[in-house]
């Protein structure tokens, strides 16, 4: 699905990623954990195509294509999805209008016919139940006046609508209470198929109680320094990151 | 100094030279007075506070004659009383109660026209060709559509008079359209009166594509319990200057001014508004939004006066602009002058760019860069456009925007 090799990236001359390697296959869930400043959100931003970052070395192949050569919109059209840590409020643009434009542009790119208004609305109703999102929110301006939990649920709702091959969840658990966390995690689990994959970026272990990863990676100082199974997350929860820092320094 | 003056006088007289004095039976004294005024007047310069950001070189350097061909009229409403001016000439006027053209009026009736001694108003009066003289009684069953078409290089001085009588109600659209080849100068003045309890909506739709100069002025007086709403939508225009002046003379009146301007290339749009609250217990709302592309320039100057003793006034004014390029310019000047002490007023103006974070968010969902920008611009002006009530006007504007941007709804 995606293969990241020896990725070096910097912003304003400061190197953040220092040779990151990661391979994710269809049907897998990978968790990336790590202390603040390790480069977790940088990785998510680079995958989505933020232009502020300079890639100095390395490559990213997504479904055999050079991801770094693709524009942000083309990455989305190829099936990559980023659930934002801080979803953006867009006054005046309704959720519905936004998603219809988005779906139609993706379909056009793939040479498919646009959805009829009726089918689209049916899909909105179906998919909004996955994250228990009030269908009234669909008619409101994108994320405007949404609570923290509603914003994150809206991200997963969009994910459900766009049906990506690879979803990257960037600290989707931050700012969520336990009920909202469960709803969001259940939504993600319902969308899981053997054909798609998910990268869950998180600071805490608690999200992984709900979204169970096949692999856990520890990102520290711009590199993945440890990879294990879900048990690794529990060790991190117990011991903190200092333990990793020490072993990484050796 | 003297030399400069001479050139300017010449420029105005050069502009006036090919024009014929109005053949309407206008008051002789007013006519003479204004003609004397014009003889000594100059075209305004940027030293004139009212024209600070507005250079009239497009007007002073142009040469006008009478050549023109007939235009093809279009319609905005599905069903309306239609009036069409083709290069200043009245070519269609549906018959309905209270509607006459100026040429049909007696000299006595024409004394109701009240020109001010300011240059374009005076010029309009002295050289007035024609215009609509409208008395609205009761609830008008259909909207009125007044189309102003131009395609030549003629000067069109048209003067309208609209009086909505006590408790009467009307909707009127003033539409200005020019074809790509047009180099006309349209100087339009509308005198608008709302009697007690009258309700009037004016939609001013400017879709001039050519090199036209459009200077138009609406002088509005409002009496007790009247509601006046004006939607000024300018979607093109090489040079557009709009002056709206509302004099609120009766208590419990409401005035709403909504404006959208979207200009591109080297176009220029200037909106000057005045709302003069002379009496207590009134409400005014003003919202103008502009999107400026390429090397275009926009000017917004909104003045709200609250006179002494005009207590309990609620007056809200807001102007917002988005610059779509490095070379786009906005000069915005919101002004509030309050001489009463028990009022609630606010005003503000903002100018900025599209939110890049929002653009990235939209692109990350597969929307193209231009699609993302269109969505945001359309949302920005949508907050004004949604205030327009008549569906046909909404449709007309959507269609124009769609032609230009490929926008949906």
XYZ file of C-alpha atoms in Angstrom:
659
model
C 0.000 0.000 0.000
C 2.549 2.561 1.132
C 6.295 2.330 1.418
C 8.295 5.109 3.043
C 12.035 4.824 2.702
C 14.767 6.833 4.404
C 12.553 9.930 4.603
C 14.323 13.130 5.590
C 12.295 16.289 5.908
C 12.876 19.733 7.314
C 10.990 22.934 7.916
C 12.637 26.359 8.002
C 16.002 24.627 7.785
C 15.367 22.452 10.836
C 15.453 18.719 10.208
C 12.429 16.948 11.707
C 12.432 13.544 10.019
C 15.813 11.891 9.897
C 15.542 8.715 7.902
C 12.099 7.281 8.532
C 11.161 3.855 7.170
C 7.633 2.440 7.203
C 5.731 -0.075 5.141
C 1.999 -0.604 5.452
C 0.096 -3.321 3.579
C -3.587 -3.634 2.782
C -5.657 -4.913 5.682
C -3.224 -3.613 8.322
C -3.556 -1.100 11.122
C -0.348 0.588 12.215
C -0.026 2.792 15.267
C 2.671 5.424 15.459
C 3.417 6.599 18.956
C 6.055 8.864 20.340
C 6.781 11.811 22.585
C 5.975 15.404 21.663
C 8.249 16.772 18.981
C 9.245 13.358 17.649
C 7.829 14.183 14.211
C 4.451 12.379 14.298
C 2.364 15.250 12.955
C 5.115 16.171 10.502
C 4.786 12.726 8.998
C 1.014 13.126 8.681
C 1.429 16.570 7.107
C 3.954 15.339 4.573
C 1.784 12.400 3.577
C -1.156 14.759 2.978
C 1.016 17.125 0.938
C 1.617 20.193 3.050
C 4.033 22.360 1.138
C 5.841 23.958 4.070
C 8.037 20.894 4.467
C 11.114 20.264 2.382
C 11.892 16.664 1.551
C 15.663 16.416 1.452
C 16.049 12.674 1.008
C 14.075 9.488 0.638
C 10.962 8.310 -1.158
C 7.313 7.471 -0.608
C 5.554 4.996 -2.862
C 1.761 4.837 -2.587
C 0.162 2.020 -4.569
C 3.271 2.020 -6.734
C 3.118 5.768 -7.460
C 5.585 8.392 -6.324
C 3.478 10.150 -3.720
C 5.762 13.139 -3.444
C 5.128 13.966 -7.099
C 1.369 14.198 -6.533
C -0.537 17.329 -5.503
C -2.577 17.265 -2.300
C -5.823 16.855 -4.223
C -4.442 14.057 -6.403
C -3.286 12.152 -3.318
C -6.845 12.306 -2.020
C -8.167 11.222 -5.418
C -5.729 8.278 -5.386
C -7.239 7.191 -2.076
C -5.258 8.800 0.718
C -7.133 10.420 3.556
C -5.914 12.476 6.499
C -8.160 12.943 9.514
C -6.942 16.293 10.837
C -5.814 16.831 14.399
C -7.407 20.279 14.163
C -10.247 20.173 11.601
C -10.673 23.562 9.907
C -13.839 25.653 10.229
C -15.156 26.950 6.907
C -17.975 29.469 7.338
C -20.543 29.585 4.555
C -19.641 26.241 2.968
C -22.115 23.570 3.975
C -20.847 20.113 4.854
C -23.109 18.717 2.136
C -21.928 21.041 -0.612
C -18.321 20.423 0.418
C -18.654 16.636 0.312
C -20.592 16.622 -2.937
C -17.903 18.753 -4.595
C -15.248 16.502 -3.131
C -16.886 13.220 -4.171
C -17.624 14.475 -7.664
C -14.081 15.695 -8.227
C -12.722 12.339 -7.029
C -15.134 10.479 -9.299
C -14.249 12.658 -12.245
C -10.544 11.928 -11.658
C -11.273 8.223 -11.646
C -13.415 8.478 -14.759
C -16.589 7.524 -12.893
C -20.042 9.059 -13.226
C -21.091 11.612 -10.623
C -23.605 10.507 -7.995
C -27.199 11.585 -8.423
C -28.517 13.961 -5.757
C -30.749 11.190 -4.467
C -27.978 8.601 -4.166
C -25.733 11.174 -2.587
C -28.279 12.042 0.114
C -28.892 8.359 0.750
C -25.179 7.863 1.217
C -24.986 10.851 3.597
C -27.739 9.347 5.745
C -26.121 5.905 5.802
C -22.607 7.073 6.537
C -23.543 9.599 9.204
C -24.958 6.781 11.331
C -21.525 5.137 11.417
C -20.252 7.880 13.712
C -23.680 8.730 15.181
C -23.417 12.179 13.612
C -26.632 14.169 13.756
C -27.738 14.507 10.128
C -28.604 18.138 10.880
C -24.877 18.823 11.083
C -24.586 17.893 7.421
C -26.409 21.063 6.452
C -24.320 23.303 8.664
C -21.153 25.080 7.615
C -18.114 22.794 7.737
C -17.081 22.398 11.407
C -18.495 25.814 12.366
C -19.993 25.675 15.833
C -19.175 21.959 16.133
C -17.956 20.705 19.501
C -14.507 19.083 19.672
C -16.114 15.643 19.525
C -18.370 16.581 16.621
C -15.413 17.842 14.631
C -13.579 14.536 15.041
C -16.724 12.565 14.227
C -17.109 14.747 11.147
C -13.604 13.716 10.073
C -14.527 10.039 10.310
C -17.835 10.763 8.548
C -15.870 12.283 5.661
C -13.606 9.244 5.688
C -16.687 7.031 5.412
C -17.993 9.099 2.482
C -14.699 9.109 0.574
C -13.810 5.457 1.311
C -10.008 5.845 1.126
C -7.466 3.088 0.618
C -5.209 4.517 3.285
C -6.435 6.631 6.180
C -4.088 8.514 8.473
C -5.626 9.508 11.774
C -3.598 12.335 13.270
C -4.182 12.420 17.035
C -7.858 11.799 16.444
C -8.207 10.971 20.154
C -6.992 14.362 21.353
C -9.683 16.365 23.085
C -12.201 13.515 23.099
C -14.046 12.286 26.157
C -14.377 8.546 26.595
C -17.804 8.268 24.916
C -16.762 10.260 21.875
C -13.555 8.254 21.710
C -15.530 5.022 21.590
C -17.853 6.336 18.871
C -14.970 7.543 16.723
C -13.023 4.292 17.207
C -16.082 2.166 16.426
C -16.568 4.205 13.256
C -13.014 3.517 12.168
C -13.385 -0.195 12.933
C -16.584 -0.430 10.900
C -14.788 1.046 7.897
C -11.967 -1.467 8.050
C -11.743 -3.982 5.186
C -9.026 -6.326 3.936
C -8.476 -3.879 1.060
C -7.744 -0.736 3.054
C -5.248 0.275 5.683
C -4.945 2.715 8.526
C -2.142 4.612 10.224
C -3.126 5.769 13.697
C -0.948 8.515 15.104
C -1.424 8.933 18.828
C 0.264 10.079 21.954
C -1.642 7.813 24.304
C -2.385 4.154 24.455
C -6.097 4.493 25.290
C -7.240 4.869 21.633
C -5.536 1.547 20.903
C -7.872 -0.217 23.335
C -10.550 0.440 20.743
C -8.645 0.464 17.460
C -6.422 -2.557 17.836
C -3.226 -2.197 15.803
C -1.348 -4.965 14.060
C 1.886 -3.059 14.583
C 3.046 -0.374 16.962
C 5.942 1.869 16.001
C 7.754 4.254 18.250
C 8.834 7.460 16.560
C 11.632 9.282 18.313
C 13.820 12.106 17.043
C 12.657 11.730 13.454
C 13.101 7.973 13.155
C 11.211 4.828 14.005
C 13.312 3.368 16.788
C 11.169 0.434 17.836
C 8.463 -1.699 16.265
C 6.342 -4.273 17.998
C 2.835 -5.599 18.395
C 0.037 -4.064 20.414
C 1.752 -5.084 23.640
C 4.428 -2.478 22.958
C 1.809 0.226 23.473
C 1.055 -1.157 26.927
C 4.727 -1.129 27.869
C 4.965 2.491 26.709
C 1.920 3.374 28.754
C 3.524 1.875 31.812
C 7.118 2.978 31.388
C 6.727 6.224 29.452
C 8.992 7.290 26.632
C 12.138 7.794 28.713
C 12.835 4.129 28.432
C 12.855 4.421 24.646
C 14.988 7.544 24.760
C 17.585 5.717 26.805
C 17.637 2.655 24.596
C 17.692 4.838 21.481
C 20.681 6.752 22.808
C 22.666 3.552 23.224
C -2.393 76.389 -10.812
C -4.284 78.356 -13.393
C -3.010 76.180 -16.224
C -4.185 73.016 -14.490
C -7.632 74.467 -14.038
C -7.954 75.362 -17.662
C -7.260 71.819 -18.797
C -9.843 70.449 -16.438
C -12.489 72.877 -17.584
C -11.669 71.870 -21.103
C -12.037 68.209 -20.218
C -15.525 68.710 -18.883
C -16.530 70.919 -21.790
C -15.005 68.368 -24.137
C -17.210 65.742 -22.532
C -20.293 67.942 -22.813
C -19.605 69.171 -26.372
C -21.322 66.370 -28.318
C -24.333 66.310 -25.983
C -27.701 67.866 -26.685
C -29.460 69.717 -23.941
C -32.500 67.943 -22.626
C -35.564 68.388 -24.772
C -37.828 67.660 -21.764
C -39.919 70.546 -20.470
C -37.735 70.980 -17.413
C -37.864 74.044 -15.202
C -36.067 76.880 -16.930
C -34.536 78.414 -13.781
C -33.135 75.108 -12.552
C -31.840 74.392 -16.005
C -30.094 77.742 -16.303
C -28.701 77.558 -12.807
C -27.201 74.106 -13.344
C -25.906 74.996 -16.764
C -24.081 77.985 -15.289
C -22.747 75.657 -12.622
C -21.485 73.169 -15.204
C -19.792 75.892 -17.199
C -17.556 76.771 -14.285
C -17.273 73.257 -12.842
C -14.415 70.825 -13.253
C -14.414 67.081 -13.283
C -13.643 65.979 -9.719
C -10.036 65.078 -8.965
C -8.550 62.905 -6.249
C -8.142 66.076 -4.192
C -11.912 66.050 -3.803
C -12.679 64.009 -0.648
C -15.579 62.262 -2.364
C -13.368 61.117 -5.225
C -10.181 60.516 -3.273
C -9.476 57.054 -4.704
C -11.343 57.468 -7.960
C -9.583 58.793 -11.011
C -11.846 59.973 -13.764
C -9.196 59.734 -16.482
C -11.211 57.004 -18.209
C -13.940 59.567 -18.609
C -11.848 62.615 -19.391
C -9.717 60.808 -21.984
C -12.622 59.166 -23.756
C -14.411 60.609 -26.708
C -18.087 59.986 -27.137
C -20.331 60.245 -30.138
C -23.791 58.981 -30.983
C -22.984 55.806 -32.909
C -24.673 52.616 -31.809
C -26.624 49.570 -32.926
C -29.698 48.061 -31.393
C -29.049 45.706 -28.467
C -30.721 42.406 -27.798
C -32.754 42.683 -24.620
C -32.873 39.877 -22.074
C -35.006 39.330 -19.017
C -34.253 38.590 -15.408
C -37.717 37.909 -13.989
C -39.953 35.239 -15.401
C -42.828 37.641 -15.117
C -42.388 41.380 -14.749
C -43.318 44.757 -16.122
C -40.521 45.359 -18.562
C -38.873 48.609 -19.461
C -35.875 48.739 -21.794
C -33.496 51.583 -22.511
C -31.280 50.905 -25.506
C -28.312 53.272 -25.515
C -30.341 55.781 -23.539
C -33.438 55.501 -25.674
C -36.661 54.062 -24.299
C -37.567 51.189 -26.612
C -40.028 49.224 -24.499
C -42.374 50.154 -21.708
C -45.092 47.782 -20.583
C -48.275 49.616 -19.746
C -49.266 49.592 -16.107
C -50.894 51.998 -13.719
C -48.652 54.821 -12.509
C -45.816 54.299 -14.955
C -44.921 56.994 -17.448
C -41.778 58.125 -19.172
C -40.407 61.625 -18.608
C -41.299 62.593 -22.177
C -44.974 62.064 -21.317
C -44.933 64.510 -18.424
C -46.066 68.131 -18.293
C -43.638 70.803 -17.246
C -45.551 71.091 -13.988
C -45.105 67.408 -13.187
C -41.444 67.629 -14.054
C -40.933 70.184 -11.277
C -40.922 67.194 -8.915
C -37.429 66.362 -10.146
C -34.905 67.750 -7.694
C -31.352 67.896 -9.020
C -28.505 68.727 -6.640
C -25.720 71.017 -7.564
C -23.112 68.275 -7.821
C -21.485 67.577 -11.094
C -22.975 64.300 -12.328
C -26.436 65.054 -10.981
C -26.388 68.456 -12.692
C -25.047 66.942 -15.887
C -27.755 64.305 -15.802
C -30.479 66.903 -15.398
C -29.316 69.356 -18.035
C -28.772 66.613 -20.618
C -31.532 64.215 -19.526
C -32.878 62.243 -22.460
C -35.589 60.290 -20.762
C -36.388 58.153 -17.755
C -39.180 56.469 -15.884
C -41.624 58.384 -13.737
C -43.305 55.921 -11.484
C -46.063 56.241 -8.900
C -46.697 53.022 -7.020
C -50.039 52.647 -5.270
C -51.004 49.502 -3.418
C -49.182 46.217 -3.660
C -47.746 45.959 -7.159
C -48.618 42.520 -8.566
C -45.372 42.046 -10.467
C -41.810 43.279 -10.120
C -40.536 45.948 -12.485
C -37.478 45.326 -14.569
C -35.660 48.324 -16.002
C -32.963 47.248 -18.401
C -30.224 49.669 -19.456
C -28.317 48.350 -22.444
C -25.340 49.860 -24.170
C -23.013 48.891 -26.974
C -21.922 52.111 -28.611
C -19.839 55.009 -27.423
C -22.622 57.332 -26.489
C -23.330 59.288 -23.320
C -26.600 58.144 -21.738
C -28.202 60.507 -19.265
C -31.262 58.834 -17.839
C -33.211 60.096 -14.869
C -35.742 58.000 -12.983
C -38.278 59.110 -10.440
C -39.872 56.488 -8.227
C -42.441 57.246 -5.597
C -43.908 54.460 -3.494
C -47.020 55.929 -1.941
C -48.347 55.323 1.523
C -48.535 51.585 2.390
C -47.684 50.609 -1.170
C -45.148 47.928 -2.014
C -42.874 47.268 -4.983
C -39.767 45.505 -6.204
C -37.723 47.076 -8.964
C -34.583 45.804 -10.636
C -32.269 48.239 -12.338
C -30.099 46.207 -14.672
C -27.064 47.521 -16.475
C -25.590 45.479 -19.266
C -23.047 46.306 -21.924
C -21.521 44.150 -24.604
C -17.784 43.562 -25.015
C -17.378 46.348 -27.560
C -19.196 49.000 -25.595
C -17.458 52.246 -24.634
C -20.425 54.205 -23.406
C -20.815 56.540 -20.497
C -24.021 55.995 -18.573
C -24.892 58.607 -16.026
C -28.050 57.529 -14.257
C -29.855 59.307 -11.447
C -32.821 57.845 -9.585
C -34.879 59.905 -7.192
C -36.673 57.543 -4.869
C -39.330 58.403 -2.290
C -40.962 56.114 0.229
C -44.069 57.540 1.852
C -45.392 56.397 5.224
C -45.433 52.628 5.507
C -44.120 52.097 1.979
C -41.935 49.110 1.140
C -39.470 49.040 -1.706
C -36.790 46.634 -2.841
C -34.319 47.805 -5.465
C -31.966 45.298 -7.055
C -29.193 47.011 -8.917
C -27.478 44.490 -11.124
C -24.371 45.587 -12.976
C -23.022 43.164 -15.529
C -21.267 45.450 -17.953
C -18.635 43.587 -19.859
C -17.185 46.297 -22.109
C -15.227 49.455 -21.410
C -18.222 51.350 -20.139
C -18.156 54.065 -17.559
C -21.169 53.820 -15.270
C -21.856 56.520 -12.735
C -25.155 56.206 -10.982
C -26.766 57.754 -8.020
C -29.825 56.780 -6.024
C -31.209 59.546 -3.847
C -33.641 58.040 -1.398
C -35.958 59.677 1.116
C -37.773 57.541 3.652
C -40.767 58.485 5.712
C -42.400 56.952 8.773
C -42.597 53.137 8.996
C -41.111 52.647 5.544
C -38.771 49.799 4.657
C -36.185 50.296 1.939
C -33.853 47.552 0.777
C -31.260 47.904 -1.908
C -29.124 45.053 -3.225
C -26.246 46.285 -5.355
C -24.563 43.453 -7.215
C -21.664 44.422 -9.453
C -20.203 41.490 -11.324
C -18.244 43.358 -13.946
C -17.634 46.862 -15.142
C -14.599 48.704 -16.367
C -15.459 51.746 -14.291
C -18.397 51.808 -11.904
C -19.248 54.463 -9.374
C -22.336 53.960 -7.241
C -23.652 56.625 -4.909
C -26.526 55.688 -2.661
C -27.804 58.408 -0.386
C -30.586 57.654 2.021
C -32.194 60.407 3.980
C -34.288 58.900 6.749
C -36.898 61.507 7.671
C -39.597 59.474 9.374
C -39.519 57.481 12.610
C -39.543 53.690 12.749
C -38.072 53.338 9.283
C -35.773 50.529 8.219
C -32.993 50.772 5.633
C -31.051 47.806 4.311
C -28.101 48.092 1.974
C -26.523 44.892 0.704
C -23.687 44.867 -1.774
C -21.498 42.386 -3.592
C -18.775 43.375 -5.996
C -16.552 40.991 -7.897
C -14.066 42.654 -10.190
C -11.178 41.406 -12.290
C -8.551 42.463 -14.822
C -8.194 46.237 -14.538
C -11.763 46.932 -13.530
C -12.667 49.597 -11.035
C -15.656 49.672 -8.687
C -16.468 52.420 -6.225
C -19.386 52.183 -3.793
C -20.213 55.306 -1.838
C -23.131 55.124 0.552
C -24.697 57.578 2.939
C -27.371 56.772 5.464
C -28.516 59.914 7.202
C -30.594 59.233 10.313
C -32.399 62.495 10.988
C -35.105 61.185 13.317
C -35.230 58.720 16.229
C -36.239 55.039 16.401
C -34.845 53.789 13.127
C -32.788 50.820 12.010
C -30.191 50.518 9.279
C -28.175 47.514 8.179
C -25.389 47.706 5.680
C -23.301 44.801 4.452
C -20.956 45.045 1.472
C -18.581 42.302 0.406
C -16.028 42.402 -2.366
C -13.720 40.004 -4.139
C -10.950 41.619 -6.134
C -9.015 39.638 -8.722
C -6.011 40.482 -10.895
C -5.168 44.194 -11.031
C -8.658 45.379 -10.200
C -9.448 48.058 -7.631
C -12.379 48.525 -5.297
C -13.375 51.496 -3.184
C -15.889 51.367 -0.358
C -16.907 54.488 1.459
C -19.870 54.114 3.773
C -21.070 57.000 5.881
C -23.662 56.794 8.600
C -24.890 59.985 10.205
C -26.957 60.019 13.355
C -28.206 63.550 13.856
C -28.702 65.291 17.162
C -31.957 64.120 18.781
C -32.098 61.047 16.533
C -32.086 58.796 19.602
C -32.629 55.037 19.756
C -31.032 54.458 16.390
C -29.618 51.038 15.581
C -27.140 51.348 12.754
C -24.882 48.526 11.654
C -22.369 48.734 8.871
C -19.908 46.129 7.715
C -17.559 45.826 4.768
C -15.306 42.877 3.981
C -12.937 42.307 1.101
C -10.876 39.461 -0.238
C -7.865 40.216 -2.372
C -7.249 37.409 -4.850
C -3.919 38.669 -6.146
C -0.909 40.696 -5.058
C -1.895 43.449 -7.463
C -5.498 43.806 -6.324
C -6.346 46.943 -4.353
C -9.031 47.979 -1.889
C -9.565 51.399 -0.382
C -12.148 51.091 2.355
C -13.395 53.874 4.543
C -16.264 53.220 6.919
C -17.409 56.390 8.647
C -19.753 56.950 11.510
C -20.790 60.388 12.698
C -22.999 60.354 15.750
C -24.476 63.441 17.370
C -27.070 61.664 19.516
C -26.178 59.878 22.766
C -28.608 56.997 23.048
C -27.818 54.921 19.990
C -26.437 51.513 19.078
C -24.072 51.687 16.130
C -21.257 49.598 14.793
C -19.074 49.682 11.768
C -16.074 47.847 10.501
C -14.086 46.925 7.470
C -11.768 44.019 6.848
C -9.518 43.147 3.947
C -7.662 39.897 3.666
C -6.886 36.840 1.633
C -8.548 33.462 1.481
C -7.755 31.215 4.430
C -4.911 28.989 3.160
C -5.588 26.458 5.915
C -9.156 26.074 4.624
C -7.868 25.672 1.063
C -5.501 22.910 2.189
C -8.331 21.188 4.035
C -10.546 21.231 0.938
C -7.708 20.030 -1.287
C -6.960 17.197 1.115
C -10.483 15.983 0.273
C -9.751 15.844 -3.446
C -10.995 19.307 -4.427
C -8.789 21.153 -6.924
C -7.043 24.360 -5.974
C -9.335 26.474 -8.132
C -12.378 24.521 -6.928
C -11.374 25.174 -3.323
C -10.922 28.897 -3.965
C -14.256 29.132 -5.785
C -16.007 27.365 -2.936
C -14.570 29.821 -0.405
C -15.264 32.913 -2.508
C -18.778 31.772 -3.234
C -19.352 31.164 0.488
C -17.962 34.603 1.271
C -20.330 36.495 -1.018
C -23.100 33.962 -0.386
C -23.721 35.525 3.003
C -24.845 38.692 1.212
C -26.530 37.066 -1.780
C -28.778 34.975 0.447
C -30.404 38.204 1.615
C -31.905 38.692 -1.843
C -35.431 37.416 -1.622
C -36.661 37.022 -5.184
C -35.726 33.627 -6.572
C -35.409 34.906 -10.156
C -32.757 37.400 -9.072
C -30.906 34.653 -7.210
C -31.028 32.513 -10.337
C -29.802 35.334 -12.557
C -26.824 36.008 -10.290
C -25.990 32.305 -9.941
C -26.030 31.961 -13.688
C -23.691 34.909 -14.136
C -21.323 33.561 -11.485
C -21.459 30.105 -12.971
C -20.582 31.428 -16.424
C -17.609 33.146 -14.976
C -16.316 30.744 -12.340
C -18.064 27.479 -12.973
C -19.635 27.913 -9.535
C -22.505 25.755 -8.470
C -25.545 27.199 -6.724
